[in-house]
mmCIF file of C-alpha atoms in Angstrom:
data_model
loop_
_atom_site.group_PDB
_atom_site.id
_atom_site.type_symbol
_atom_site.label_atom_id
_atom_site.label_comp_id
_atom_site.label_asym_id
_atom_site.label_seq_id
_atom_site.Cartn_x
_atom_site.Cartn_y
_atom_site.Cartn_z
ATOM 1 C CA MET A 1409 -175.132 31.453 -126.064
ATOM 2 C CA ASP A 1410 -178.703 32.564 -125.676
ATOM 3 C CA LEU A 1411 -179.689 29.785 -128.131
ATOM 4 C CA TYR A 1412 -178.889 27.115 -125.548
ATOM 5 C CA SER A 1413 -181.130 26.256 -122.638
ATOM 6 C CA LYS A 1414 -179.807 24.928 -119.347
ATOM 7 C CA ASN A 1415 -180.504 21.398 -120.503
ATOM 8 C CA ASP A 1416 -178.684 21.730 -123.815
ATOM 9 C CA ASN A 1417 -175.039 20.746 -124.160
ATOM 10 C CA PRO A 1418 -173.503 22.243 -127.300
ATOM 11 C CA PHE A 1419 -170.316 20.253 -126.743
ATOM 12 C CA LYS A 1420 -171.862 16.822 -127.104
ATOM 13 C CA GLY A 1421 -170.980 14.912 -130.216
ATOM 14 C CA ASN A 1422 -167.985 13.396 -131.882
ATOM 15 C CA PHE A 1423 -165.196 15.968 -132.045
ATOM 16 C CA LYS A 1424 -162.373 14.072 -133.728
ATOM 17 C CA THR A 1425 -159.728 16.643 -132.859
ATOM 18 C CA LEU A 1426 -159.087 19.130 -130.088
ATOM 19 C CA GLU A 1427 -158.940 21.837 -132.771
ATOM 20 C CA SER A 1428 -162.520 21.171 -133.836
ATOM 21 C CA LEU A 1429 -163.620 21.248 -130.192
ATOM 22 C CA VAL A 1430 -161.883 24.561 -129.434
ATOM 23 C CA ASP A 1431 -163.521 26.092 -132.521
ATOM 24 C CA ARG A 1432 -166.891 24.915 -131.210
ATOM 25 C CA ILE A 1433 -166.217 26.469 -127.786
ATOM 26 C CA SER A 1434 -165.213 29.737 -129.475
ATOM 27 C CA GLU A 1435 -168.372 29.661 -131.596
ATOM 28 C CA VAL A 1436 -170.569 29.181 -128.529
ATOM 29 C CA PHE A 1437 -168.956 31.993 -126.505
ATOM 30 C CA HIS A 1438 -168.275 34.305 -129.474
ATOM 31 C CA CYS A 1439 -164.703 34.969 -128.330
ATOM 32 C CA PRO A 1440 -161.148 33.679 -128.874
ATOM 33 C CA VAL A 1441 -160.422 30.517 -126.867
ATOM 34 C CA THR A 1442 -157.240 28.616 -126.040
ATOM 35 C CA ILE A 1443 -156.786 25.201 -124.465
ATOM 36 C CA GLU A 1444 -153.591 24.481 -122.513
ATOM 37 C CA ASP A 1445 -152.295 21.461 -120.687
ATOM 38 C CA ALA A 1446 -151.585 21.554 -116.949
ATOM 39 C CA ASN A 1447 -148.142 22.998 -117.638
ATOM 40 C CA HIS A 1448 -149.434 25.849 -119.842
ATOM 41 C CA ARG A 1449 -148.300 24.354 -123.119
ATOM 42 C CA LEU A 1450 -150.668 25.291 -125.919
ATOM 43 C CA LEU A 1451 -152.798 22.356 -127.103
ATOM 44 C CA ALA A 1452 -155.306 24.106 -129.354
ATOM 45 C CA TYR A 1453 -156.578 27.591 -130.147
ATOM 46 C CA SER A 1454 -159.444 29.101 -132.057
ATOM 47 C CA GLN A 1455 -159.209 31.771 -134.708
ATOM 48 C CA HIS A 1456 -159.375 35.404 -133.668
ATOM 49 C CA ASN A 1457 -159.860 38.696 -135.445
ATOM 50 C CA GLU A 1458 -157.544 41.671 -135.093
ATOM 51 C CA GLU A 1459 -158.831 42.361 -131.578
ATOM 52 C CA THR A 1460 -156.695 40.251 -129.258
ATOM 53 C CA ASP A 1461 -153.950 40.786 -126.680
ATOM 54 C CA GLN A 1462 -150.196 40.320 -126.576
ATOM 55 C CA ALA A 1463 -150.288 37.374 -124.163
ATOM 56 C CA ARG A 1464 -152.427 35.325 -126.559
ATOM 57 C CA ILE A 1465 -150.229 36.182 -129.559
ATOM 58 C CA GLN A 1466 -147.032 35.223 -127.684
ATOM 59 C CA THR A 1467 -148.658 31.995 -126.480
ATOM 60 C CA ILE A 1468 -149.586 30.969 -130.022
ATOM 61 C CA ILE A 1469 -146.170 31.881 -131.443
ATOM 62 C CA GLY A 1470 -144.204 30.151 -128.663
ATOM 63 C CA ARG A 1471 -146.698 27.243 -128.298
ATOM 64 C CA ARG A 1472 -146.830 27.905 -124.555
ATOM 65 C CA VAL A 1473 -147.715 30.721 -122.177
ATOM 66 C CA PRO A 1474 -144.783 33.114 -121.649
ATOM 67 C CA GLU A 1475 -143.043 32.607 -118.321
ATOM 68 C CA LYS A 1476 -143.569 36.243 -117.299
ATOM 69 C CA VAL A 1477 -147.346 35.762 -117.689
ATOM 70 C CA ILE A 1478 -147.311 32.569 -115.597
ATOM 71 C CA ASN A 1479 -145.270 34.269 -112.870
ATOM 72 C CA SER A 1480 -147.690 37.195 -112.840
ATOM 73 C CA LEU A 1481 -150.688 34.876 -112.498
ATOM 74 C CA TRP A 1482 -149.027 33.261 -109.487
ATOM 75 C CA LYS A 1483 -147.997 36.569 -107.899
ATOM 76 C CA ASN A 1484 -151.555 37.859 -108.224
ATOM 77 C CA HIS A 1485 -152.920 34.617 -106.667
ATOM 78 C CA ILE A 1486 -154.945 33.909 -109.816
ATOM 79 C CA LEU A 1487 -153.633 30.440 -110.704
ATOM 80 C CA PRO A 1488 -154.032 29.087 -107.152
ATOM 81 C CA LYS A 1489 -157.650 30.308 -107.247
ATOM 82 C CA ILE A 1490 -158.325 28.611 -110.603
ATOM 83 C CA ASN A 1491 -156.689 25.379 -109.401
ATOM 84 C CA ARG A 1492 -158.820 25.251 -106.248
ATOM 85 C CA THR A 1493 -162.263 25.419 -107.853
ATOM 86 C CA ASP A 1494 -164.412 23.680 -110.464
ATOM 87 C CA GLU A 1495 -166.049 27.001 -111.310
ATOM 88 C CA PRO A 1496 -164.969 29.498 -113.997
ATOM 89 C CA VAL A 1497 -162.898 32.426 -112.703
ATOM 90 C CA ARG A 1498 -162.946 35.999 -113.977
ATOM 91 C CA ILE A 1499 -159.534 37.560 -114.513
ATOM 92 C CA ALA A 1500 -159.038 41.303 -114.842
ATOM 93 C CA GLN A 1501 -156.412 42.544 -117.277
ATOM 94 C CA ILE A 1502 -152.765 42.714 -116.217
ATOM 95 C CA LYS A 1503 -151.271 45.380 -118.464
ATOM 96 C CA GLU A 1504 -147.671 44.764 -117.409
ATOM 97 C CA VAL A 1505 -147.622 41.360 -119.141
ATOM 98 C CA GLY A 1506 -150.072 42.088 -121.957
ATOM 99 C CA LEU A 1507 -152.936 40.045 -120.485
ATOM 100 C CA GLY A 1508 -156.480 41.191 -121.272
ATOM 101 C CA ASP A 1509 -159.740 40.379 -119.475
ATOM 102 C CA ARG A 1510 -160.423 36.648 -119.451
ATOM 103 C CA ILE A 1511 -162.519 33.863 -118.049
ATOM 104 C CA ALA A 1512 -160.649 30.676 -117.181
ATOM 105 C CA ILE A 1513 -161.632 27.251 -115.944
ATOM 106 C CA ALA A 1514 -159.474 24.328 -114.863
ATOM 107 C CA ILE A 1515 -160.035 21.015 -116.616
ATOM 108 C CA ARG A 1516 -159.795 18.401 -113.921
ATOM 109 C CA LYS A 1517 -160.111 14.730 -113.180
ATOM 110 C CA ASN A 1518 -161.008 14.473 -109.500
ATOM 111 C CA ASN A 1519 -158.342 16.611 -107.764
ATOM 112 C CA GLU A 1520 -155.857 16.528 -110.649
ATOM 113 C CA VAL A 1521 -155.678 19.514 -113.007
ATOM 114 C CA LEU A 1522 -155.315 18.284 -116.597
ATOM 115 C CA GLY A 1523 -155.349 21.678 -118.289
ATOM 116 C CA TYR A 1524 -157.157 24.986 -118.741
ATOM 117 C CA ILE A 1525 -159.634 26.732 -121.006
ATOM 118 C CA TRP A 1526 -159.105 30.484 -121.461
ATOM 119 C CA ALA A 1527 -161.744 32.677 -123.088
ATOM 120 C CA LEU A 1528 -160.603 36.179 -124.006
ATOM 121 C CA GLU A 1529 -163.206 38.907 -123.513
ATOM 122 C CA VAL A 1530 -162.281 41.244 -126.352
ATOM 123 C CA GLU A 1531 -165.451 42.545 -127.978
ATOM 124 C CA ARG A 1532 -167.977 41.497 -125.356
ATOM 125 C CA LYS A 1533 -168.187 40.601 -121.696
ATOM 126 C CA LEU A 1534 -169.488 37.131 -120.921
ATOM 127 C CA SER A 1535 -172.282 36.952 -118.378
ATOM 128 C CA ASP A 1536 -172.361 34.727 -115.317
ATOM 129 C CA GLN A 1537 -175.154 32.805 -117.062
ATOM 130 C CA SER A 1538 -172.509 31.351 -119.386
ATOM 131 C CA PHE A 1539 -170.683 29.649 -116.491
ATOM 132 C CA PRO A 1540 -172.593 26.314 -116.697
ATOM 133 C CA LEU A 1541 -171.577 26.123 -120.367
ATOM 134 C CA PHE A 1542 -167.953 26.608 -119.359
ATOM 135 C CA LYS A 1543 -168.225 23.576 -117.091
ATOM 136 C CA GLN A 1544 -169.720 21.541 -119.948
ATOM 137 C CA ALA A 1545 -166.855 22.640 -122.199
ATOM 138 C CA ALA A 1546 -164.325 21.601 -119.545
ATOM 139 C CA GLN A 1547 -165.946 18.151 -119.346
ATOM 140 C CA ALA A 1548 -165.721 17.712 -123.124
ATOM 141 C CA VAL A 1549 -162.054 18.773 -123.191
ATOM 142 C CA LYS A 1550 -161.301 16.462 -120.249
ATOM 143 C CA ASN A 1551 -162.441 13.437 -122.258
ATOM 144 C CA HIS A 1552 -160.037 14.373 -125.067
ATOM 145 C CA LEU A 1553 -157.103 14.963 -122.713
ATOM 146 C CA LEU A 1554 -157.581 11.610 -120.971
ATOM 147 C CA GLN A 1555 -157.290 9.868 -124.333
ATOM 148 C CA LEU A 1556 -154.099 11.807 -125.090
ATOM 149 C CA GLN A 1557 -152.685 10.908 -121.665
ATOM 150 C CA GLY A 1558 -153.189 7.202 -122.317
ATOM 151 C CA LEU A 1559 -151.180 7.411 -125.531
ATOM 152 C CA GLN A 1560 -148.465 9.509 -123.876
ATOM 153 C CA LYS A 1561 -147.952 7.140 -120.937
ATOM 154 C CA GLU A 1562 -146.662 4.273 -123.082
ATOM 155 C CA SER A 1563 -144.217 6.611 -124.859
ATOM 156 C CA ASP A 1564 -142.988 8.106 -121.555
ATOM 157 C CA GLU A 1565 -142.179 4.663 -120.149
ATOM 158 C CA GLY A 1566 -139.933 3.912 -123.137
ATOM 159 C CA ILE A 1567 -138.214 7.293 -122.868
ATOM 160 C CA ASN A 1568 -137.555 6.795 -119.145
ATOM 161 C CA GLU A 1569 -135.930 3.422 -119.815
ATOM 162 C CA PHE A 1570 -133.718 4.998 -122.493
ATOM 163 C CA PHE A 1571 -132.706 7.814 -120.107
ATOM 164 C CA TRP A 1572 -131.783 5.335 -117.370
ATOM 165 C CA LYS A 1573 -129.586 3.465 -119.840
ATOM 166 C CA LEU A 1574 -127.779 6.715 -120.617
ATOM 167 C CA LEU A 1575 -127.413 7.601 -116.915
ATOM 168 C CA THR A 1576 -126.010 4.187 -116.003
ATOM 169 C CA GLY A 1577 -123.723 3.811 -119.010
ATOM 170 C CA ASN A 1578 -125.638 0.840 -120.439
ATOM 171 C CA ILE A 1579 -125.723 2.362 -123.888
ATOM 172 C CA ARG A 1580 -122.430 3.787 -125.145
ATOM 173 C CA SER A 1581 -122.597 3.625 -128.936
ATOM 174 C CA LYS A 1582 -123.128 7.098 -130.371
ATOM 175 C CA LYS A 1583 -124.884 5.554 -133.365
ATOM 176 C CA GLU A 1584 -127.298 3.622 -131.129
ATOM 177 C CA ILE A 1585 -127.968 6.730 -129.042
ATOM 178 C CA ARG A 1586 -128.803 8.786 -132.139
ATOM 179 C CA GLU A 1587 -131.112 6.012 -133.400
ATOM 180 C CA LYS A 1588 -132.942 5.946 -130.065
ATOM 181 C CA PHE A 1589 -133.480 9.704 -130.146
ATOM 182 C CA ALA A 1590 -134.901 9.338 -133.652
ATOM 183 C CA GLU A 1591 -137.180 6.489 -132.504
ATOM 184 C CA PHE A 1592 -138.786 8.812 -129.952
ATOM 185 C CA GLN A 1593 -138.899 11.638 -132.506
ATOM 186 C CA LEU A 1594 -136.543 13.729 -130.393
ATOM 187 C CA LEU A 1595 -133.699 15.916 -131.563
ATOM 188 C CA PRO A 1596 -130.438 15.054 -129.740
ATOM 189 C CA PRO A 1597 -129.103 18.110 -127.893
ATOM 190 C CA ALA A 1598 -125.885 19.569 -129.276
ATOM 191 C CA ILE A 1599 -124.821 20.403 -125.717
ATOM 192 C CA PHE A 1600 -126.194 19.244 -122.364
ATOM 193 C CA SER A 1601 -125.756 18.829 -118.611
ATOM 194 C CA VAL A 1602 -127.369 16.506 -116.067
ATOM 195 C CA VAL A 1603 -129.149 18.245 -113.186
ATOM 196 C CA VAL A 1604 -130.279 16.439 -110.020
ATOM 197 C CA PHE A 1605 -132.668 17.793 -107.371
ATOM 198 C CA GLN A 1606 -132.738 15.989 -104.037
ATOM 199 C CA PHE A 1607 -135.735 16.218 -101.690
ATOM 200 C CA GLN A 1608 -135.842 15.387 -97.969
ATOM 201 C CA GLU A 1609 -138.597 12.802 -98.417
ATOM 202 C CA GLU A 1610 -139.715 10.447 -101.166
ATOM 203 C CA ILE A 1611 -141.453 12.413 -103.894
ATOM 204 C CA SER A 1612 -145.222 11.889 -103.825
ATOM 205 C CA LYS A 1613 -147.538 11.856 -106.844
ATOM 206 C CA GLU A 1614 -148.749 15.335 -105.911
ATOM 207 C CA ASN A 1615 -145.168 16.611 -105.680
ATOM 208 C CA GLN A 1616 -144.419 15.021 -109.059
ATOM 209 C CA GLN A 1617 -147.224 17.050 -110.643
ATOM 210 C CA GLN A 1618 -145.893 20.241 -109.054
ATOM 211 C CA ILE A 1619 -142.383 19.471 -110.285
ATOM 212 C CA PHE A 1620 -143.646 18.674 -113.801
ATOM 213 C CA TYR A 1621 -145.460 21.989 -113.745
ATOM 214 C CA LEU A 1622 -142.369 24.024 -112.876
ATOM 215 C CA LEU A 1623 -140.118 22.172 -115.310
ATOM 216 C CA SER A 1624 -142.603 22.531 -118.145
ATOM 217 C CA THR A 1625 -143.195 26.241 -117.583
ATOM 218 C CA THR A 1626 -139.546 27.261 -117.275
ATOM 219 C CA GLN A 1627 -138.075 28.940 -120.312
ATOM 220 C CA GLN A 1628 -134.527 29.170 -118.955
ATOM 221 C CA LEU A 1629 -133.486 25.728 -120.204
ATOM 222 C CA LYS A 1630 -134.883 22.870 -122.286
ATOM 223 C CA ILE A 1631 -135.690 19.722 -120.344
ATOM 224 C CA ILE A 1632 -134.896 16.841 -122.705
ATOM 225 C CA PHE A 1633 -135.544 13.991 -120.237
ATOM 226 C CA ARG A 1634 -136.791 13.840 -116.652
ATOM 227 C CA VAL A 1635 -137.139 10.894 -114.323
ATOM 228 C CA PHE A 1636 -137.963 10.358 -110.638
ATOM 229 C CA ASP A 1637 -135.905 8.137 -108.355
ATOM 230 C CA GLU A 1638 -137.364 8.026 -104.833
ATOM 231 C CA LYS A 1639 -136.134 11.356 -103.372
ATOM 232 C CA GLU A 1640 -134.491 12.618 -106.553
ATOM 233 C CA VAL A 1641 -135.500 14.294 -109.809
ATOM 234 C CA ILE A 1642 -132.941 13.703 -112.566
ATOM 235 C CA LEU A 1643 -132.941 15.914 -115.651
ATOM 236 C CA LEU A 1644 -131.103 16.074 -118.927
ATOM 237 C CA THR A 1645 -130.998 19.777 -119.761
ATOM 238 C CA ALA A 1646 -130.020 21.685 -122.888
ATOM 239 C CA PRO A 1647 -129.941 25.368 -123.836
ATOM 240 C CA ASN A 1648 -133.230 27.045 -124.662
ATOM 241 C CA GLU A 1649 -131.250 29.392 -126.882
ATOM 242 C CA ASP A 1650 -127.565 29.602 -127.790
ATOM 243 C CA LYS A 1651 -126.675 30.781 -124.276
ATOM 244 C CA TYR A 1652 -125.731 27.909 -121.940
ATOM 245 C CA THR A 1653 -123.154 28.392 -119.213
ATOM 246 C CA GLU A 1654 -122.533 27.247 -115.644
ATOM 247 C CA ARG A 1655 -124.118 30.522 -114.560
ATOM 248 C CA ASP A 1656 -127.346 29.693 -116.473
ATOM 249 C CA LEU A 1657 -127.500 26.262 -114.839
ATOM 250 C CA LYS A 1658 -126.955 27.751 -111.389
ATOM 251 C CA ALA A 1659 -129.715 30.325 -111.973
ATOM 252 C CA PHE A 1660 -132.119 27.571 -113.131
ATOM 253 C CA ILE A 1661 -131.389 25.395 -110.078
ATOM 254 C CA THR A 1662 -131.665 28.309 -107.647
ATOM 255 C CA GLU A 1663 -134.969 29.542 -109.123
ATOM 256 C CA PHE A 1664 -136.503 26.060 -109.235
ATOM 257 C CA ILE A 1665 -135.789 25.600 -105.507
ATOM 258 C CA ALA A 1666 -137.174 29.078 -104.728
ATOM 259 C CA HIS A 1667 -140.388 28.464 -106.740
ATOM 260 C CA MET A 1668 -140.991 25.070 -105.084
ATOM 261 C CA CYS A 1669 -140.768 26.800 -101.714
ATOM 262 C CA LYS A 1670 -142.831 29.877 -102.562
ATOM 263 C CA ARG A 1671 -145.584 28.282 -104.667
ATOM 264 C CA PHE A 1672 -145.916 24.838 -103.095
ATOM 265 C CA SER A 1673 -144.325 25.284 -99.616
ATOM 266 C CA ILE A 1674 -141.757 22.535 -100.254
ATOM 267 C CA ASN A 1675 -138.505 23.326 -98.476
ATOM 268 C CA SER A 1676 -135.092 21.719 -98.003
ATOM 269 C CA ILE A 1677 -134.375 20.884 -101.646
ATOM 270 C CA ASN A 1678 -130.780 20.592 -102.824
ATOM 271 C CA GLY A 1679 -129.720 20.834 -106.447
ATOM 272 C CA GLY A 1680 -126.534 20.184 -108.369
ATOM 273 C CA CYS A 1681 -125.336 19.735 -111.931
ATOM 274 C CA GLY A 1682 -122.537 18.028 -113.794
ATOM 275 C CA THR A 1683 -120.174 19.348 -116.432
ATOM 276 C CA ILE A 1684 -121.611 20.779 -119.651
ATOM 277 C CA SER A 1685 -120.725 18.386 -122.473
ATOM 278 C CA GLN A 1686 -121.255 17.754 -126.195
ATOM 279 C CA ASP A 1687 -120.659 13.973 -126.150
ATOM 280 C CA TYR A 1688 -123.729 11.808 -125.386
ATOM 281 C CA THR A 1689 -121.483 9.146 -123.862
ATOM 282 C CA ASP A 1690 -120.646 11.687 -121.133
ATOM 283 C CA ILE A 1691 -124.197 11.642 -119.745
ATOM 284 C CA GLU A 1692 -123.255 9.017 -117.138
ATOM 285 C CA ARG A 1693 -120.251 11.081 -116.039
ATOM 286 C CA SER A 1694 -122.313 14.291 -115.797
ATOM 287 C CA TYR A 1695 -124.872 12.414 -113.673
ATOM 288 C CA GLN A 1696 -122.201 11.104 -111.279
ATOM 289 C CA GLU A 1697 -120.741 14.605 -111.001
ATOM 290 C CA ALA A 1698 -124.158 16.038 -110.078
ATOM 291 C CA LEU A 1699 -124.510 13.361 -107.371
ATOM 292 C CA PHE A 1700 -121.037 14.262 -106.066
ATOM 293 C CA VAL A 1701 -122.105 17.930 -105.817
ATOM 294 C CA LEU A 1702 -125.075 16.856 -103.663
ATOM 295 C CA GLN A 1703 -122.715 14.865 -101.411
ATOM 296 C CA CYS A 1704 -120.587 17.981 -100.925
ATOM 297 C CA GLN A 1705 -123.693 19.990 -100.009
ATOM 298 C CA LYS A 1706 -124.571 17.427 -97.332
ATOM 299 C CA LYS A 1707 -121.069 17.622 -95.870
ATOM 300 C CA PHE A 1708 -121.058 21.428 -95.938
ATOM 301 C CA PRO A 1709 -124.724 22.530 -95.673
ATOM 302 C CA ASP A 1710 -123.786 26.146 -94.940
ATOM 303 C CA LEU A 1711 -122.205 26.304 -98.416
ATOM 304 C CA ALA A 1712 -125.014 24.500 -100.290
ATOM 305 C CA ALA A 1713 -126.030 27.671 -102.148
ATOM 306 C CA GLN A 1714 -122.469 28.036 -103.485
ATOM 307 C CA LEU A 1715 -121.655 24.397 -104.235
ATOM 308 C CA ILE A 1716 -124.016 23.798 -107.174
ATOM 309 C CA ASN A 1717 -121.896 23.186 -110.259
ATOM 310 C CA TYR A 1718 -119.249 20.459 -110.401
ATOM 311 C CA GLN A 1719 -116.892 22.737 -112.327
ATOM 312 C CA GLU A 1720 -116.986 25.269 -109.476
ATOM 313 C CA LEU A 1721 -116.274 22.857 -106.609
ATOM 314 C CA GLY A 1722 -112.556 23.634 -106.600
ATOM 315 C CA ILE A 1723 -110.770 22.127 -103.595
ATOM 316 C CA TYR A 1724 -113.987 20.389 -102.453
ATOM 317 C CA ARG A 1725 -113.440 17.830 -105.229
ATOM 318 C CA TYR A 1726 -110.301 16.590 -103.437
ATOM 319 C CA LEU A 1727 -111.219 16.817 -99.757
ATOM 320 C CA ASP A 1728 -112.132 13.120 -99.437
ATOM 321 C CA LEU A 1729 -108.746 12.092 -100.838
ATOM 322 C CA ILE A 1730 -106.831 14.445 -98.524
ATOM 323 C CA PHE A 1731 -108.998 13.361 -95.585
ATOM 324 C CA GLU A 1732 -108.110 9.707 -96.187
ATOM 325 C CA LYS A 1733 -104.393 10.526 -96.569
ATOM 326 C CA ASN A 1734 -104.390 12.458 -93.282
ATOM 327 C CA ARG A 1735 -106.104 9.563 -91.527
ATOM 328 C CA LEU A 1736 -103.530 7.075 -92.779
ATOM 329 C CA GLU A 1737 -100.662 9.337 -91.718
ATOM 330 C CA HIS A 1738 -102.316 10.387 -88.402
ATOM 331 C CA TYR A 1739 -101.715 13.969 -89.495
ATOM 332 C CA GLU A 1740 -102.934 16.854 -87.360
ATOM 333 C CA ASN A 1741 -102.498 20.573 -88.019
ATOM 334 C CA LEU A 1742 -100.665 21.822 -84.899
ATOM 335 C CA SER A 1743 -101.642 25.473 -85.444
ATOM 336 C CA LEU A 1744 -105.345 24.565 -85.419
ATOM 337 C CA LYS A 1745 -104.801 22.281 -82.441
ATOM 338 C CA ARG A 1746 -103.273 25.151 -80.422
ATOM 339 C CA LEU A 1747 -106.135 27.494 -81.323
ATOM 340 C CA LYS A 1748 -108.732 24.874 -80.431
ATOM 341 C CA GLN A 1749 -107.132 24.270 -77.028
ATOM 342 C CA TYR A 1750 -106.937 28.012 -76.378
ATOM 343 C CA ASP A 1751 -110.616 28.471 -77.259
ATOM 344 C CA LEU A 1752 -111.648 25.665 -74.886
ATOM 345 C CA LYS A 1753 -109.590 27.053 -72.023
ATOM 346 C CA HIS A 1754 -110.487 30.743 -72.456
ATOM 347 C CA HIS A 1755 -113.972 30.456 -74.013
ATOM 348 C CA THR A 1756 -112.901 32.411 -77.096
ATOM 349 C CA GLN A 1757 -113.707 32.003 -80.801
ATOM 350 C CA LEU A 1758 -110.324 32.301 -82.439
ATOM 351 C CA LEU A 1759 -110.778 29.171 -84.609
ATOM 352 C CA HIS A 1760 -114.149 30.387 -85.917
ATOM 353 C CA THR A 1761 -112.674 33.838 -86.519
ATOM 354 C CA LEU A 1762 -109.816 32.360 -88.545
ATOM 355 C CA GLU A 1763 -112.180 30.246 -90.638
ATOM 356 C CA THR A 1764 -114.450 33.221 -91.396
ATOM 357 C CA TYR A 1765 -111.444 35.380 -92.295
ATOM 358 C CA LEU A 1766 -110.215 32.737 -94.751
ATOM 359 C CA ILE A 1767 -113.678 32.139 -96.227
ATOM 360 C CA PHE A 1768 -113.847 35.846 -97.106
ATOM 361 C CA ASP A 1769 -110.416 35.664 -98.721
ATOM 362 C CA SER A 1770 -108.747 37.802 -96.037
ATOM 363 C CA ASN A 1771 -111.201 40.667 -96.605
ATOM 364 C CA MET A 1772 -111.255 42.370 -93.190
ATOM 365 C CA ASN A 1773 -114.468 44.351 -93.760
ATOM 366 C CA GLU A 1774 -116.525 41.385 -95.014
ATOM 367 C CA ALA A 1775 -115.203 39.075 -92.296
ATOM 368 C CA ALA A 1776 -115.980 41.607 -89.548
ATOM 369 C CA LYS A 1777 -119.540 41.992 -90.871
ATOM 370 C CA ALA A 1778 -120.057 38.226 -90.942
ATOM 371 C CA LEU A 1779 -118.739 37.903 -87.380
ATOM 372 C CA HIS A 1780 -120.767 40.935 -86.182
ATOM 373 C CA ILE A 1781 -117.707 42.518 -84.602
ATOM 374 C CA HIS A 1782 -115.833 45.802 -84.992
ATOM 375 C CA LEU A 1783 -112.897 45.990 -87.399
ATOM 376 C CA ASN A 1784 -110.534 46.735 -84.518
ATOM 377 C CA THR A 1785 -111.781 43.643 -82.663
ATOM 378 C CA LEU A 1786 -111.076 41.488 -85.702
ATOM 379 C CA SER A 1787 -107.604 43.007 -86.069
ATOM 380 C CA TYR A 1788 -106.836 42.193 -82.428
ATOM 381 C CA ARG A 1789 -108.118 38.603 -82.800
ATOM 382 C CA LEU A 1790 -106.000 38.016 -85.902
ATOM 383 C CA LYS A 1791 -102.888 39.130 -84.004
ATOM 384 C CA ARG A 1792 -103.691 36.661 -81.217
ATOM 385 C CA ILE A 1793 -104.345 33.914 -83.828
ATOM 386 C CA ALA A 1794 -100.952 34.563 -85.408
ATOM 387 C CA GLU A 1795 -99.216 34.478 -82.008
ATOM 388 C CA ILE A 1796 -100.948 31.440 -80.504
ATOM 389 C CA GLY A 1797 -101.032 29.367 -83.671
ATOM 390 C CA ALA A 1798 -97.601 30.435 -84.938
ATOM 391 C CA ILE A 1799 -99.240 31.437 -88.211
ATOM 392 C CA ASN A 1800 -98.085 33.905 -90.854
ATOM 393 C CA LEU A 1801 -101.357 35.279 -92.230
ATOM 394 C CA ARG A 1802 -99.509 36.956 -95.091
ATOM 395 C CA ASP A 1803 -98.271 33.637 -96.430
ATOM 396 C CA PRO A 1804 -100.725 32.374 -99.102
ATOM 397 C CA HIS A 1805 -99.413 28.789 -98.815
ATOM 398 C CA GLN A 1806 -100.134 28.697 -95.092
ATOM 399 C CA LYS A 1807 -103.577 30.191 -95.597
ATOM 400 C CA VAL A 1808 -104.536 27.623 -98.262
ATOM 401 C CA ALA A 1809 -103.328 24.777 -96.016
ATOM 402 C CA LEU A 1810 -105.253 26.187 -93.038
ATOM 403 C CA PHE A 1811 -108.437 26.566 -95.115
ATOM 404 C CA ILE A 1812 -108.243 22.956 -96.309
ATOM 405 C CA ASP A 1813 -107.512 21.598 -92.836
ATOM 406 C CA LEU A 1814 -110.404 23.574 -91.364
ATOM 407 C CA LYS A 1815 -112.749 21.973 -93.898
ATOM 408 C CA LEU A 1816 -111.304 18.559 -93.035
ATOM 409 C CA GLU A 1817 -112.031 19.296 -89.368
ATOM 410 C CA ARG A 1818 -115.693 19.755 -90.335
ATOM 411 C CA LEU A 1819 -115.671 16.401 -92.135
ATOM 412 C CA GLN A 1820 -114.155 14.717 -89.098
ATOM 413 C CA GLU A 1821 -116.768 16.255 -86.806
ATOM 414 C CA LYS A 1822 -119.569 14.907 -89.057
ATOM 415 C CA GLU A 1823 -117.957 11.470 -89.063
ATOM 416 C CA HIS A 1824 -118.128 11.332 -85.262
ATOM 417 C CA LEU A 1825 -121.789 12.356 -85.108
#
C-alpha cells in the first residue's frame, strides 16, 4: 500500500472479471478479501493462506454468508453502520460466530447498496491511511456490479412472467413447465409451497430492497421465484434441505415478519402459505390457498399468528359456507342470544367468557389466566352460562356448535361495520 500515493488508483484498468479485481484488491491490501452482493451472496474471493477465520471459510463453502453471522452483525449494529456511510468501517472480532477482525465498505450507487467488500485482518492491521484506497476499490467494484445488474434485469423480467403464468394457471403442461425451468437454467423443485406476505401499503422500491435482502439471506427455505404485486410479495418456496413441513413454513413466515419489524421498522405484515405439493400444476391452487389464509386473518385479526398455513385452518375453511347457509335460513343460536341479552341488561361478560373458555378447549386454568380472573370466578360464570343459555358444557357437540356460531357472530359484526 505504501507504494501508492494519494493520486494513484491501483484499481484503474480493464479487469475483465470480478475475480481478477478481487485478487488485485487483495494484492494491494495484503490480506484476504471477499466481495458480496447486497444480500450477502458471495460474488468473488481472493486466495488466502492458512491464517483465516471460520466465517470466511463457511462463506466460501456455502457461497453466501452464514445466517448466524448476518444476524450477529445486525444485533451488534454493525451492518446498519456500514449501510449508512460511504467510509470503511472497522469491525472487531465476534468469537461466537467465528468472525475475525475486518474492515468493510459498502459498494453503493447513490443511496442504494449494491454489495460489500470485506478485508480480513489476519497477519497485519490495516492503517487508516488505507481508507481512501478502500473507496477507490468500492468504485471499481461498483462499475462491475452495475454491468451485472443490467444483464440480470432482462432475465428477471422473463422469470417473473413465467411465475405469473404458473400462479394464474396459464401454463398447465408439465412438459412445458419443465422446459421453461430449463430455459432459465433453474432446477424445478421436487416439493414446494406458495407463500404470500401482505403489507398495509403499496410496497415501495426501498421496501423491495429490504425484502430482497431478507429473502436472500434466509437459510430456512429456498426462494425459487419472488414477485411483487402492489401490497403483496408472492414466493415459490422449496426446502433448503430435506426437511420441509408446515411447521418450517410457519417458522419462516413468523421470522420474516419479525425481522421486517425489528430491522426496518415495518409493522402490520400478514403472511400465509398454501398446501405443500409435488405437482407443478398445483402452484395456482397453493397460491389461492395462501390468499384465502390472508382473508381469514383479516376476518379474525386476533388469530392472525395462528392462522398461517392453509392445512391448519380447520373449521375456518368452512365458515363462509356456514355463514351463507345461516343467512338463507335466518338461523340464530338461541343460547348465544340469551347470553347476549343478559350481558346487555346486567353489564356482564358471559358471552366473552364462554368464547374464551371454548378457545382454550375447556381448560379452566388457561381460560382464567386469559380473562384475568380467579378460577372460582370462572367456575361461577360457567354455571351462570349453563343456566341462562340452557347449555350443557360437557357435551362436545354443543361446544363445537357454540364455537362455530361465536365465530360467525364475529363475521356478522364485521359485515355491519
